[in-house]
Amino acid sequence: MNKFNQFLTDHGVKVIIILLILTYFKSCGISSDVDKVKKDYRELKAEVDTLTSTIDEQTVNEEEMIFLIKNVPAWKTLRIEEISDKERISINALEEKEN
């Protein structure tokens, strides 16, 4: 134990300084992790925006639905009903609106 106390007396300040420097460098690494997370966030946000715009392009509005009801053959009625259910547009209401 005497040797350990002597070592701390001689080199204690150096050990503390080295530990402080190592702790400082460890805390600097968090910044790069935050930058990586921000980059991943930007990529995911861009992907979500792309998917949202793709979904917006594929939706059917009321005027297109009326056109489909009037001009599409009867075998496509099921598809039209599926689209109307998905978009929450009532086919019966649109047909009555025309009459």
Backbone as CSV, one residue per row, in Angstrom:
resi,resn,N_x,N_y,N_z,CA_x,CA_y,CA_z,C_x,C_y,C_z
1,MET,0.822,-1.186,0.000,0.000,0.000,0.000,0.871,1.255,0.000
2,ASN,2.012,1.136,0.609,2.930,2.259,0.675,3.404,2.661,-0.719
3,LYS,3.665,1.668,-1.580,4.111,1.966,-2.940,3.010,2.686,-3.728
4,PHE,1.769,2.260,-3.532,0.639,2.878,-4.226,0.487,4.337,-3.808
5,ASN,0.581,4.598,-2.530,0.490,5.981,-2.030,1.627,6.837,-2.583
6,GLN,2.796,6.268,-2.645,3.944,6.991,-3.188,3.726,7.290,-4.679
7,PHE,3.179,6.324,-5.413,2.895,6.524,-6.839,1.888,7.656,-7.033
8,LEU,0.806,7.656,-6.211,-0.185,8.720,-6.322,0.396,10.078,-5.952
9,THR,1.261,10.088,-4.991,1.896,11.347,-4.592,2.755,11.887,-5.727
10,ASP,3.499,11.009,-6.373,4.408,11.439,-7.444,3.668,11.739,-8.749
11,HIS,2.687,10.923,-9.099,2.070,11.006,-10.428,0.557,11.240,-10.396
12,GLY,-0.013,11.572,-9.271,-1.469,11.720,-9.138,-2.041,12.799,-10.039
13,VAL,-1.364,13.938,-10.105,-1.852,15.051,-10.927,-1.838,14.638,-12.396
14,LYS,-0.790,13.928,-12.822,-0.703,13.480,-14.213,-1.843,12.511,-14.545
15,VAL,-2.144,11.611,-13.633,-3.211,10.642,-13.863,-4.558,11.363,-13.981
16,ILE,-4.784,12.342,-13.119,-6.044,13.093,-13.159,-6.160,13.873,-14.464
17,ILE,-5.081,14.489,-14.905,-5.104,15.248,-16.164,-5.381,14.320,-17.343
18,ILE,-4.739,13.157,-17.357,-4.971,12.190,-18.434,-6.429,11.732,-18.443
19,LEU,-6.986,11.464,-17.258,-8.395,11.063,-17.185,-9.333,12.179,-17.666
20,LEU,-9.029,13.412,-17.326,-9.845,14.531,-17.780,-9.776,14.681,-19.302
21,ILE,-8.594,14.525,-19.860,-8.431,14.620,-21.318,-9.210,13.500,-22.014
22,LEU,-9.110,12.287,-21.494,-9.849,11.168,-22.081,-11.361,11.397,-21.990
23,THR,-11.823,11.925,-20.875,-13.246,12.230,-20.715,-13.681,13.302,-21.698
24,TYR,-12.840,14.302,-21.901,-13.144,15.369,-22.857,-13.273,14.810,-24.273
25,PHE,-12.320,13.978,-24.678,-12.371,13.389,-26.017,-13.577,12.472,-26.183
26,LYS,-13.963,11.795,-25.149,-15.133,10.921,-25.200,-16.392,11.748,-25.426
27,SER,-16.485,12.902,-24.785,-17.672,13.741,-24.942,-17.722,14.384,-26.321
28,CYS,-16.599,14.572,-26.986,-16.583,15.146,-28.335,-17.156,14.178,-29.355
29,GLY,-17.102,12.905,-29.101,-17.619,11.904,-30.026,-19.123,11.921,-30.144
30,ILE,-19.819,12.467,-29.196,-21.280,12.523,-29.220,-21.752,13.408,-30.358
31,SER,-21.005,14.438,-30.663,-21.380,15.347,-31.741,-21.475,14.614,-33.067
32,SER,-20.533,13.737,-33.340,-20.577,13.003,-34.607,-21.760,12.039,-34.626
33,ASP,-22.108,11.484,-33.481,-23.276,10.610,-33.415,-24.551,11.404,-33.704
34,VAL,-24.638,12.609,-33.179,-25.800,13.462,-33.424,-25.883,13.805,-34.908
35,ASP,-24.744,14.079,-35.533,-24.734,14.375,-36.963,-25.229,13.176,-37.773
36,LYS,-24.836,11.964,-37.377,-25.301,10.761,-38.073,-26.799,10.599,-37.927
37,VAL,-27.320,10.849,-36.727,-28.756,10.734,-36.488,-29.504,11.779,-37.316
38,LYS,-28.981,12.998,-37.378,-29.619,14.038,-38.179,-29.635,13.657,-39.656
39,LYS,-28.553,13.093,-40.142,-28.476,12.666,-41.544,-29.509,11.576,-41.822
40,ASP,-29.612,10.591,-40.929,-30.607,9.529,-41.090,-32.018,10.104,-41.066
41,TYR,-32.249,11.074,-40.182,-33.558,11.716,-40.093,-33.903,12.414,-41.406
42,ARG,-32.951,13.146,-41.982,-33.199,13.841,-43.247,-33.529,12.851,-44.357
43,GLU,-32.797,11.731,-44.411,-33.049,10.719,-45.440,-34.446,10.119,-45.279
44,LEU,-34.827,9.801,-44.056,-36.151,9.229,-43.819,-37.253,10.231,-44.125
45,LYS,-37.017,11.492,-43.785,-38.018,12.522,-44.068,-38.196,12.693,-45.573
46,ALA,-37.097,12.667,-46.316,-37.190,12.771,-47.773,-37.953,11.576,-48.347
47,GLU,-37.721,10.395,-47.801,-38.427,9.210,-48.270,-39.920,9.306,-47.978
48,VAL,-40.273,9.788,-46.796,-41.685,9.955,-46.444,-42.337,10.984,-47.354
49,ASP,-41.639,12.088,-47.636,-42.184,13.110,-48.528,-42.416,12.538,-49.922
50,THR,-41.485,11.717,-50.394,-41.627,11.090,-51.705,-42.832,10.156,-51.723
51,LEU,-42.981,9.353,-50.665,-44.123,8.443,-50.595,-45.438,9.213,-50.520
52,THR,-45.454,10.305,-49.788,-46.666,11.118,-49.676,-47.048,11.698,-51.030
53,SER,-46.064,12.223,-51.768,-46.378,12.780,-53.082,-46.823,11.686,-54.040
54,THR,-46.269,10.484,-53.927,-46.701,9.367,-54.763,-48.138,8.997,-54.459
55,ILE,-48.495,8.954,-53.198,-49.873,8.645,-52.797,-50.817,9.733,-53.298
56,ASP,-50.401,11.004,-53.194,-51.247,12.099,-53.662,-51.505,12.003,-55.160
57,GLU,-50.527,11.550,-55.927,-50.693,11.410,-57.371,-51.642,10.274,-57.719
58,GLN,-51.745,9.275,-56.848,-52.554,8.100,-57.150,-53.993,8.230,-56.668
59,THR,-54.337,9.255,-55.935,-55.699,9.389,-55.429,-56.630,9.863,-56.537
60,VAL,-57.887,9.523,-56.409,-58.897,9.862,-57.404,-59.825,10.899,-56.799
61,ASN,-60.044,11.992,-57.541,-60.960,13.011,-57.013,-62.384,12.751,-57.516
62,GLU,-63.299,13.601,-57.125,-64.717,13.386,-57.403,-65.020,13.447,-58.903
63,GLU,-64.406,14.382,-59.622,-64.668,14.511,-61.057,-64.185,13.282,-61.828
64,GLU,-63.032,12.777,-61.466,-62.537,11.564,-62.114,-63.449,10.383,-61.826
65,MET,-63.978,10.316,-60.626,-64.876,9.224,-60.262,-66.156,9.289,-61.106
66,ILE,-66.721,10.482,-61.317,-67.914,10.631,-62.155,-67.614,10.182,-63.578
67,PHE,-66.472,10.587,-64.102,-66.077,10.164,-65.450,-65.967,8.645,-65.535
68,LEU,-65.363,8.026,-64.536,-65.229,6.572,-64.537,-66.582,5.879,-64.485
69,ILE,-67.489,6.393,-63.684,-68.816,5.782,-63.567,-69.549,5.837,-64.909
70,LYS,-69.428,6.951,-65.619,-70.143,7.105,-66.886,-69.522,6.282,-68.013
71,ASN,-68.198,6.189,-68.076,-67.541,5.678,-69.269,-66.907,4.299,-69.163
72,VAL,-66.831,3.740,-68.009,-66.130,2.469,-67.843,-67.122,1.310,-67.988
73,PRO,-66.712,0.240,-68.678,-67.595,-0.923,-68.826,-67.945,-1.537,-67.466
74,ALA,-69.003,-2.332,-67.477,-69.544,-2.889,-66.243,-68.561,-3.808,-65.522
75,TRP,-67.641,-4.459,-66.235,-66.731,-5.400,-65.582,-65.715,-4.697,-64.702
76,LYS,-65.615,-3.391,-64.830,-64.696,-2.645,-63.968,-65.405,-2.020,-62.775
77,THR,-66.683,-2.298,-62.622,-67.460,-1.712,-61.534,-66.875,-2.047,-60.168
78,LEU,-66.421,-3.280,-60.036,-65.846,-3.691,-58.759,-64.634,-2.840,-58.403
79,ARG,-63.782,-2.579,-59.378,-62.597,-1.743,-59.137,-63.005,-0.322,-58.764
80,ILE,-64.018,0.194,-59.424,-64.489,1.544,-59.110,-65.020,1.596,-57.686
81,GLU,-65.784,0.569,-57.300,-66.297,0.525,-55.940,-65.168,0.445,-54.923
82,GLU,-64.140,-0.309,-55.259,-62.984,-0.420,-54.365,-62.302,0.934,-54.190
83,ILE,-62.132,1.631,-55.293,-61.500,2.965,-55.228,-62.384,3.926,-54.448
84,SER,-63.687,3.867,-54.684,-64.591,4.791,-53.983,-64.592,4.523,-52.484
85,ASP,-64.517,3.249,-52.102,-64.448,2.932,-50.675,-63.158,3.456,-50.069
86,LYS,-62.078,3.292,-50.820,-60.775,3.731,-50.335,-60.732,5.252,-50.178
87,GLU,-61.312,5.964,-51.139,-61.277,7.426,-51.122,-62.472,8.037,-50.391
88,ARG,-63.401,7.171,-49.900,-64.586,7.600,-49.170,-65.498,8.507,-50.029
89,ILE,-65.653,8.114,-51.295,-66.557,8.810,-52.201,-67.715,7.860,-52.485
90,SER,-68.933,8.305,-52.263,-70.105,7.461,-52.452,-70.496,7.440,-53.930
91,ILE,-70.508,6.246,-54.531,-70.887,6.115,-55.937,-72.359,6.455,-56.114
92,ASN,-73.207,5.971,-55.226,-74.647,6.251,-55.328,-74.930,7.734,-55.257
93,ALA,-74.249,8.433,-54.394,-74.459,9.873,-54.272,-74.045,10.586,-55.556
94,LEU,-72.980,10.126,-56.180,-72.531,10.752,-57.430,-73.513,10.454,-58.563
95,GLU,-74.045,9.240,-58.599,-75.028,8.896,-59.650,-76.300,9.712,-59.465
96,GLU,-76.760,9.878,-58.228,-77.954,10.671,-57.972,-77.740,12.138,-58.293
97,LYS,-76.512,12.615,-58.087,-76.188,13.989,-58.372,-76.335,14.291,-59.862
98,GLU,-76.013,13.312,-60.696,-76.101,13.479,-62.147,-77.541,13.449,-62.642
99,ASN,-78.406,12.719,-61.943,-79.810,12.585,-62.389,-80.672,13.688,-61.900
